[in-house]
Amino acid sequence: MERKGISMQSSVLMALIAVGISSCAQPSKANQEKAVQDALSAEIQREQDKAAAIADSAIQGNAQSTSSFEKLAPLSAGPEFSAATLVSQVHALSHALHKYSDAEYEHVEAVLGVALPADGTGERRGITGKFGTGTYSWVVWKQSRFPVGRSVELSLDPPSLCLAFEALKAPLLADGFTMYVPTFGDDDRITFYKRVESSLTLYVAISVDRRDSPACGRKVTLDLGPSDD
């Protein structure tokens, strides 16, 4: 009888110890899960902040370009280019722009393989030439949304003309660019961005026909700006 009582006491003691260990381990597991969740939430927030900054910059760039459009002097005539040539030139620039000086006229001319004369006011340097049933324009000017550096811009006219969005997108993603698509507002630009120097990021913004399922790229703007992190 005594042995039976001792055995029962031992069982109760072991059960109490097991409960104690379980109750101590449970908060530790919960804390680990919370730490992981907090880290994921912080990373998501950083990406959302970066995306929002890109969207704000794109909207500001559009506003500045629109407000000054009517004041622009005409560009010099350039050669006729095919869609394949224009797409190739965009990707060549996305490889070549790593620092602010890379966006200077002489360097852009070398990458595009054409001269970019100054317009009548000296505000821009660029050309306009035949593309399909309309025209293209390559421009380098100080309309960049960043305080340092110049914008390099390819535009097509009339707006019904376009370059295949997939042909523009695929090589950029393969080259390590990240794609950002605005989820709200009326901005029509999809932006690709990639850190190219320790403190600089290259932004390639493409105006498209529709954001949810783009088929056409109508304007491409390349800008260098400070990296966010």
PDB file of C-alpha atoms in Angstrom:
ATOM      1  CA  MET A   1       0.000   0.000   0.000  1.00  0.00           C
ATOM      2  CA  GLU A   2       2.842   2.310   0.893  1.00  0.00           C
ATOM      3  CA  ARG A   3       4.609   1.565  -2.365  1.00  0.00           C
ATOM      4  CA  LYS A   4       1.431   2.259  -4.240  1.00  0.00           C
ATOM      5  CA  GLY A   5       1.087   5.626  -2.508  1.00  0.00           C
ATOM      6  CA  ILE A   6       4.678   6.516  -3.289  1.00  0.00           C
ATOM      7  CA  SER A   7       4.158   5.546  -6.929  1.00  0.00           C
ATOM      8  CA  MET A   8       1.051   7.728  -7.139  1.00  0.00           C
ATOM      9  CA  GLN A   9       2.875  10.679  -5.576  1.00  0.00           C
ATOM     10  CA  SER A  10       5.734  10.253  -8.056  1.00  0.00           C
ATOM     11  CA  SER A  11       3.317  10.271 -10.968  1.00  0.00           C
ATOM     12  CA  VAL A  12       1.636  13.431  -9.730  1.00  0.00           C
ATOM     13  CA  LEU A  13       5.019  15.084  -9.216  1.00  0.00           C
ATOM     14  CA  MET A  14       6.144  14.178 -12.747  1.00  0.00           C
ATOM     15  CA  ALA A  15       2.880  15.501 -14.165  1.00  0.00           C
ATOM     16  CA  LEU A  16       3.317  18.791 -12.321  1.00  0.00           C
ATOM     17  CA  ILE A  17       6.911  19.104 -13.591  1.00  0.00           C
ATOM     18  CA  ALA A  18       5.737  18.425 -17.169  1.00  0.00           C
ATOM     19  CA  VAL A  19       3.043  21.078 -16.890  1.00  0.00           C
ATOM     20  CA  GLY A  20       5.577  23.524 -15.503  1.00  0.00           C
ATOM     21  CA  ILE A  21       8.015  22.882 -18.347  1.00  0.00           C
ATOM     22  CA  SER A  22       5.218  23.229 -20.902  1.00  0.00           C
ATOM     23  CA  SER A  23       4.013  26.502 -19.413  1.00  0.00           C
ATOM     24  CA  CYS A  24       7.574  27.881 -19.477  1.00  0.00           C
ATOM     25  CA  ALA A  25       8.242  26.785 -23.056  1.00  0.00           C
ATOM     26  CA  GLN A  26       4.982  28.100 -24.467  1.00  0.00           C
ATOM     27  CA  PRO A  27       5.715  31.840 -24.006  1.00  0.00           C
ATOM     28  CA  SER A  28       9.132  31.338 -25.594  1.00  0.00           C
ATOM     29  CA  LYS A  29       7.572  29.864 -28.738  1.00  0.00           C
ATOM     30  CA  ALA A  30       4.979  32.645 -28.823  1.00  0.00           C
ATOM     31  CA  ASN A  31       7.728  35.252 -28.470  1.00  0.00           C
ATOM     32  CA  GLN A  32       9.653  33.711 -31.359  1.00  0.00           C
ATOM     33  CA  GLU A  33       6.581  33.738 -33.580  1.00  0.00           C
ATOM     34  CA  LYS A  34       5.882  37.361 -32.652  1.00  0.00           C
ATOM     35  CA  ALA A  35       9.485  38.340 -33.413  1.00  0.00           C
ATOM     36  CA  VAL A  36       9.274  36.725 -36.858  1.00  0.00           C
ATOM     37  CA  GLN A  37       5.938  38.427 -37.541  1.00  0.00           C
ATOM     38  CA  ASP A  38       7.303  41.805 -36.431  1.00  0.00           C
ATOM     39  CA  ALA A  39      10.313  41.403 -38.737  1.00  0.00           C
ATOM     40  CA  LEU A  40       8.084  40.513 -41.699  1.00  0.00           C
ATOM     41  CA  SER A  41       5.785  43.439 -40.975  1.00  0.00           C
ATOM     42  CA  ALA A  42       8.759  45.818 -40.815  1.00  0.00           C
ATOM     43  CA  GLU A  43      10.106  44.532 -44.148  1.00  0.00           C
ATOM     44  CA  ILE A  44       6.687  44.904 -45.800  1.00  0.00           C
ATOM     45  CA  GLN A  45       6.402  48.437 -44.432  1.00  0.00           C
ATOM     46  CA  ARG A  46       9.835  49.365 -45.825  1.00  0.00           C
ATOM     47  CA  GLU A  47       8.843  48.080 -49.281  1.00  0.00           C
ATOM     48  CA  GLN A  48       5.531  49.959 -49.130  1.00  0.00           C
ATOM     49  CA  ASP A  49       7.312  53.166 -48.116  1.00  0.00           C
ATOM     50  CA  LYS A  50       9.770  52.780 -50.999  1.00  0.00           C
ATOM     51  CA  ALA A  51       6.948  52.101 -53.468  1.00  0.00           C
ATOM     52  CA  ALA A  52       5.015  55.129 -52.229  1.00  0.00           C
ATOM     53  CA  ALA A  53       8.097  57.332 -52.643  1.00  0.00           C
ATOM     54  CA  ILE A  54       8.527  56.110 -56.217  1.00  0.00           C
ATOM     55  CA  ALA A  55       4.873  56.819 -56.993  1.00  0.00           C
ATOM     56  CA  ASP A  56       5.080  60.327 -55.509  1.00  0.00           C
ATOM     57  CA  SER A  57       8.209  61.074 -57.544  1.00  0.00           C
ATOM     58  CA  ALA A  58       6.577  59.813 -60.726  1.00  0.00           C
ATOM     59  CA  ILE A  59       3.538  62.039 -60.197  1.00  0.00           C
ATOM     60  CA  GLN A  60       5.774  65.072 -59.533  1.00  0.00           C
ATOM     61  CA  GLY A  61       7.763  64.312 -62.678  1.00  0.00           C
ATOM     62  CA  ASN A  62       4.591  64.126 -64.756  1.00  0.00           C
ATOM     63  CA  ALA A  63       3.317  67.422 -63.344  1.00  0.00           C
ATOM     64  CA  GLN A  64       6.563  69.236 -64.104  1.00  0.00           C
ATOM     65  CA  SER A  65       6.735  67.806 -67.630  1.00  0.00           C
ATOM     66  CA  THR A  66       3.120  68.777 -68.373  1.00  0.00           C
ATOM     67  CA  SER A  67       3.445  72.323 -67.032  1.00  0.00           C
ATOM     68  CA  SER A  68       6.478  73.096 -69.207  1.00  0.00           C
ATOM     69  CA  PHE A  69       5.381  71.263 -72.364  1.00  0.00           C
ATOM     70  CA  GLU A  70       4.003  74.296 -74.178  1.00  0.00           C
ATOM     71  CA  LYS A  71       7.236  76.288 -73.697  1.00  0.00           C
ATOM     72  CA  LEU A  72       9.558  73.737 -75.295  1.00  0.00           C
ATOM     73  CA  ALA A  73      11.467  74.619 -78.466  1.00  0.00           C
ATOM     74  CA  PRO A  74      11.455  72.136 -81.367  1.00  0.00           C
ATOM     75  CA  LEU A  75      14.158  69.468 -81.618  1.00  0.00           C
ATOM     76  CA  SER A  76      16.518  68.802 -84.513  1.00  0.00           C
ATOM     77  CA  ALA A  77      15.659  66.123 -87.066  1.00  0.00           C
ATOM     78  CA  GLY A  78      17.091  62.669 -86.449  1.00  0.00           C
ATOM     79  CA  PRO A  79      17.213  59.376 -88.375  1.00  0.00           C
ATOM     80  CA  GLU A  80      14.298  56.975 -88.752  1.00  0.00           C
ATOM     81  CA  PHE A  81      14.296  54.249 -86.077  1.00  0.00           C
ATOM     82  CA  SER A  82      12.443  50.937 -85.851  1.00  0.00           C
ATOM     83  CA  ALA A  83      10.755  49.629 -82.697  1.00  0.00           C
ATOM     84  CA  ALA A  84      13.568  47.110 -82.218  1.00  0.00           C
ATOM     85  CA  THR A  85      16.176  49.891 -82.355  1.00  0.00           C
ATOM     86  CA  LEU A  86      14.337  52.064 -79.813  1.00  0.00           C
ATOM     87  CA  VAL A  87      13.886  49.145 -77.402  1.00  0.00           C
ATOM     88  CA  SER A  88      17.565  48.262 -77.779  1.00  0.00           C
ATOM     89  CA  GLN A  89      18.543  51.874 -77.036  1.00  0.00           C
ATOM     90  CA  VAL A  90      16.443  51.881 -73.847  1.00  0.00           C
ATOM     91  CA  HIS A  91      18.190  48.750 -72.594  1.00  0.00           C
ATOM     92  CA  ALA A  92      21.608  50.082 -73.570  1.00  0.00           C
ATOM     93  CA  LEU A  93      20.951  53.147 -71.412  1.00  0.00           C
ATOM     94  CA  SER A  94      19.704  51.004 -68.520  1.00  0.00           C
ATOM     95  CA  HIS A  95      23.108  49.287 -68.574  1.00  0.00           C
ATOM     96  CA  ALA A  96      25.129  52.476 -69.027  1.00  0.00           C
ATOM     97  CA  LEU A  97      23.706  54.867 -66.399  1.00  0.00           C
ATOM     98  CA  HIS A  98      25.519  54.330 -63.093  1.00  0.00           C
ATOM     99  CA  LYS A  99      26.475  57.821 -61.931  1.00  0.00           C
ATOM    100  CA  TYR A 100      25.204  61.343 -62.553  1.00  0.00           C
ATOM    101  CA  SER A 101      27.856  62.106 -65.159  1.00  0.00           C
ATOM    102  CA  ASP A 102      26.626  59.150 -67.238  1.00  0.00           C
ATOM    103  CA  ALA A 103      23.465  61.150 -68.004  1.00  0.00           C
ATOM    104  CA  GLU A 104      25.418  64.056 -69.507  1.00  0.00           C
ATOM    105  CA  TYR A 105      24.815  64.743 -73.183  1.00  0.00           C
ATOM    106  CA  GLU A 106      28.094  63.384 -74.522  1.00  0.00           C
ATOM    107  CA  HIS A 107      27.747  60.041 -72.768  1.00  0.00           C
ATOM    108  CA  VAL A 108      24.104  59.584 -73.814  1.00  0.00           C
ATOM    109  CA  GLU A 109      25.034  60.432 -77.415  1.00  0.00           C
ATOM    110  CA  ALA A 110      27.700  57.710 -77.354  1.00  0.00           C
ATOM    111  CA  VAL A 111      25.233  55.123 -76.010  1.00  0.00           C
ATOM    112  CA  LEU A 112      22.464  56.013 -78.482  1.00  0.00           C
ATOM    113  CA  GLY A 113      24.884  56.325 -81.386  1.00  0.00           C
ATOM    114  CA  VAL A 114      23.455  59.668 -82.552  1.00  0.00           C
ATOM    115  CA  ALA A 115      24.221  63.348 -81.978  1.00  0.00           C
ATOM    116  CA  LEU A 116      21.819  65.265 -79.716  1.00  0.00           C
ATOM    117  CA  PRO A 117      21.902  68.947 -80.754  1.00  0.00           C
ATOM    118  CA  ALA A 118      20.652  71.689 -78.435  1.00  0.00           C
ATOM    119  CA  ASP A 119      17.164  73.065 -79.031  1.00  0.00           C
ATOM    120  CA  GLY A 120      16.546  76.761 -79.737  1.00  0.00           C
ATOM    121  CA  THR A 121      16.569  77.714 -76.051  1.00  0.00           C
ATOM    122  CA  GLY A 122      19.414  75.474 -74.922  1.00  0.00           C
ATOM    123  CA  GLU A 123      17.064  73.907 -72.357  1.00  0.00           C
ATOM    124  CA  ARG A 124      17.168  70.479 -73.975  1.00  0.00           C
ATOM    125  CA  ARG A 125      19.338  68.437 -76.271  1.00  0.00           C
ATOM    126  CA  GLY A 126      17.748  65.820 -78.472  1.00  0.00           C
ATOM    127  CA  ILE A 127      16.311  64.707 -81.776  1.00  0.00           C
ATOM    128  CA  THR A 128      12.980  63.748 -83.279  1.00  0.00           C
ATOM    129  CA  GLY A 129      12.640  61.334 -86.170  1.00  0.00           C
ATOM    130  CA  LYS A 130      10.284  59.037 -88.026  1.00  0.00           C
ATOM    131  CA  PHE A 131       8.908  55.976 -86.248  1.00  0.00           C
ATOM    132  CA  GLY A 132       6.141  53.957 -87.866  1.00  0.00           C
ATOM    133  CA  THR A 133       3.319  56.298 -88.818  1.00  0.00           C
ATOM    134  CA  GLY A 134       4.479  58.984 -86.391  1.00  0.00           C
ATOM    135  CA  THR A 135       7.624  60.186 -84.658  1.00  0.00           C
ATOM    136  CA  TYR A 136       9.896  59.436 -81.707  1.00  0.00           C
ATOM    137  CA  SER A 137      11.901  61.930 -79.649  1.00  0.00           C
ATOM    138  CA  TRP A 138      15.037  61.340 -77.588  1.00  0.00           C
ATOM    139  CA  VAL A 139      15.697  64.138 -75.093  1.00  0.00           C
ATOM    140  CA  VAL A 140      18.236  64.851 -72.360  1.00  0.00           C
ATOM    141  CA  TRP A 141      17.330  67.718 -70.060  1.00  0.00           C
ATOM    142  CA  LYS A 142      17.253  69.022 -66.518  1.00  0.00           C
ATOM    143  CA  GLN A 143      13.658  68.064 -65.777  1.00  0.00           C
ATOM    144  CA  SER A 144      14.766  65.276 -63.443  1.00  0.00           C
ATOM    145  CA  ARG A 145      12.720  65.052 -60.253  1.00  0.00           C
ATOM    146  CA  PHE A 146      16.020  64.790 -58.354  1.00  0.00           C
ATOM    147  CA  PRO A 147      18.117  67.893 -57.552  1.00  0.00           C
ATOM    148  CA  VAL A 148      21.232  66.469 -59.234  1.00  0.00           C
ATOM    149  CA  GLY A 149      21.404  64.830 -62.637  1.00  0.00           C
ATOM    150  CA  ARG A 150      19.461  64.896 -65.883  1.00  0.00           C
ATOM    151  CA  SER A 151      16.510  62.965 -67.258  1.00  0.00           C
ATOM    152  CA  VAL A 152      16.820  60.916 -70.430  1.00  0.00           C
ATOM    153  CA  GLU A 153      13.450  60.535 -72.115  1.00  0.00           C
ATOM    154  CA  LEU A 154      12.038  58.666 -75.089  1.00  0.00           C
ATOM    155  CA  SER A 155       8.551  59.722 -76.210  1.00  0.00           C
ATOM    156  CA  LEU A 156       6.326  58.716 -79.126  1.00  0.00           C
ATOM    157  CA  ASP A 157       3.799  60.788 -81.033  1.00  0.00           C
ATOM    158  CA  PRO A 158       0.892  60.368 -81.568  1.00  0.00           C
ATOM    159  CA  PRO A 159      -0.071  58.554 -78.328  1.00  0.00           C
ATOM    160  CA  SER A 160      -1.518  55.660 -80.333  1.00  0.00           C
ATOM    161  CA  LEU A 161       2.058  54.629 -81.186  1.00  0.00           C
ATOM    162  CA  CYS A 162       3.819  52.371 -78.714  1.00  0.00           C
ATOM    163  CA  LEU A 163       6.563  49.853 -78.032  1.00  0.00           C
ATOM    164  CA  ALA A 164       5.675  46.352 -76.836  1.00  0.00           C
ATOM    165  CA  PHE A 165       5.691  46.504 -73.030  1.00  0.00           C
ATOM    166  CA  GLU A 166       6.907  42.917 -72.694  1.00  0.00           C
ATOM    167  CA  ALA A 167       9.923  43.699 -74.895  1.00  0.00           C
ATOM    168  CA  LEU A 168      10.793  46.594 -72.561  1.00  0.00           C
ATOM    169  CA  LYS A 169      10.033  44.723 -69.319  1.00  0.00           C
ATOM    170  CA  ALA A 170      11.651  41.304 -69.730  1.00  0.00           C
ATOM    171  CA  PRO A 171      15.305  42.410 -70.149  1.00  0.00           C
ATOM    172  CA  LEU A 172      14.988  44.877 -67.238  1.00  0.00           C
ATOM    173  CA  LEU A 173      13.751  42.163 -64.869  1.00  0.00           C
ATOM    174  CA  ALA A 174      16.443  39.790 -66.145  1.00  0.00           C
ATOM    175  CA  ASP A 175      19.018  42.479 -65.374  1.00  0.00           C
ATOM    176  CA  GLY A 176      17.964  42.697 -61.732  1.00  0.00           C
ATOM    177  CA  PHE A 177      15.476  45.586 -61.809  1.00  0.00           C
ATOM    178  CA  THR A 178      12.462  45.497 -59.488  1.00  0.00           C
ATOM    179  CA  MET A 179       9.079  46.396 -60.976  1.00  0.00           C
ATOM    180  CA  TYR A 180       6.631  48.637 -59.121  1.00  0.00           C
ATOM    181  CA  VAL A 181       3.020  49.021 -60.303  1.00  0.00           C
ATOM    182  CA  PRO A 182       0.930  51.737 -58.562  1.00  0.00           C
ATOM    183  CA  THR A 183      -2.190  50.297 -56.946  1.00  0.00           C
ATOM    184  CA  PHE A 184      -4.135  53.550 -56.704  1.00  0.00           C
ATOM    185  CA  GLY A 185      -4.363  57.004 -58.317  1.00  0.00           C
ATOM    186  CA  ASP A 186      -4.281  57.887 -62.001  1.00  0.00           C
ATOM    187  CA  ASP A 187      -0.523  57.736 -62.649  1.00  0.00           C
ATOM    188  CA  ASP A 188      -0.007  55.670 -65.806  1.00  0.00           C
ATOM    189  CA  ARG A 189       3.642  54.793 -65.196  1.00  0.00           C
ATOM    190  CA  ILE A 190       5.117  51.444 -64.208  1.00  0.00           C
ATOM    191  CA  THR A 191       8.530  51.976 -62.634  1.00  0.00           C
ATOM    192  CA  PHE A 192      11.547  49.676 -62.663  1.00  0.00           C
ATOM    193  CA  TYR A 193      14.362  50.450 -60.225  1.00  0.00           C
ATOM    194  CA  LYS A 194      17.790  49.062 -59.392  1.00  0.00           C
ATOM    195  CA  ARG A 195      20.699  50.176 -57.235  1.00  0.00           C
ATOM    196  CA  VAL A 196      23.588  50.891 -59.599  1.00  0.00           C
ATOM    197  CA  GLU A 197      26.088  52.503 -57.215  1.00  0.00           C
ATOM    198  CA  SER A 198      26.457  52.393 -53.447  1.00  0.00           C
ATOM    199  CA  SER A 199      24.279  55.473 -53.037  1.00  0.00           C
ATOM    200  CA  LEU A 200      22.429  55.744 -56.392  1.00  0.00           C
ATOM    201  CA  THR A 201      19.395  54.009 -57.860  1.00  0.00           C
ATOM    202  CA  LEU A 202      18.376  54.034 -61.536  1.00  0.00           C
ATOM    203  CA  TYR A 203      14.656  54.479 -62.178  1.00  0.00           C
ATOM    204  CA  VAL A 204      13.140  53.493 -65.521  1.00  0.00           C
ATOM    205  CA  ALA A 205       9.529  54.738 -65.684  1.00  0.00           C
ATOM    206  CA  ILE A 206       7.353  53.522 -68.555  1.00  0.00           C
ATOM    207  CA  SER A 207       4.022  55.180 -69.373  1.00  0.00           C
ATOM    208  CA  VAL A 208       1.633  52.397 -70.400  1.00  0.00           C
ATOM    209  CA  ASP A 209      -1.801  51.986 -71.949  1.00  0.00           C
ATOM    210  CA  ARG A 210      -3.239  50.308 -68.822  1.00  0.00           C
ATOM    211  CA  ARG A 211      -1.572  49.443 -65.543  1.00  0.00           C
ATOM    212  CA  ASP A 212      -3.430  46.211 -64.767  1.00  0.00           C
ATOM    213  CA  SER A 213      -2.557  44.521 -68.063  1.00  0.00           C
ATOM    214  CA  PRO A 214      -0.079  46.685 -70.020  1.00  0.00           C
ATOM    215  CA  ALA A 215       0.589  45.945 -73.676  1.00  0.00           C
ATOM    216  CA  CYS A 216       2.122  49.234 -74.861  1.00  0.00           C
ATOM    217  CA  GLY A 217       4.864  51.523 -73.608  1.00  0.00           C
ATOM    218  CA  ARG A 218       4.349  55.107 -74.815  1.00  0.00           C
ATOM    219  CA  LYS A 219       7.094  57.003 -73.003  1.00  0.00           C
ATOM    220  CA  VAL A 220      10.238  55.917 -71.168  1.00  0.00           C
ATOM    221  CA  THR A 221      12.049  58.151 -68.668  1.00  0.00           C
ATOM    222  CA  LEU A 222      15.364  57.237 -67.064  1.00  0.00           C
ATOM    223  CA  ASP A 223      16.481  59.011 -63.889  1.00  0.00           C
ATOM    224  CA  LEU A 224      19.282  58.533 -61.384  1.00  0.00           C
ATOM    225  CA  GLY A 225      18.482  59.374 -57.776  1.00  0.00           C
ATOM    226  CA  PRO A 226      19.680  58.742 -54.215  1.00  0.00           C
ATOM    227  CA  SER A 227      19.050  55.242 -52.898  1.00  0.00           C
ATOM    228  CA  ASP A 228      16.460  55.018 -50.133  1.00  0.00           C
ATOM    229  CA  ASP A 229      18.498  52.750 -47.867  1.00  0.00           C
TER     230      ASP A 229
END
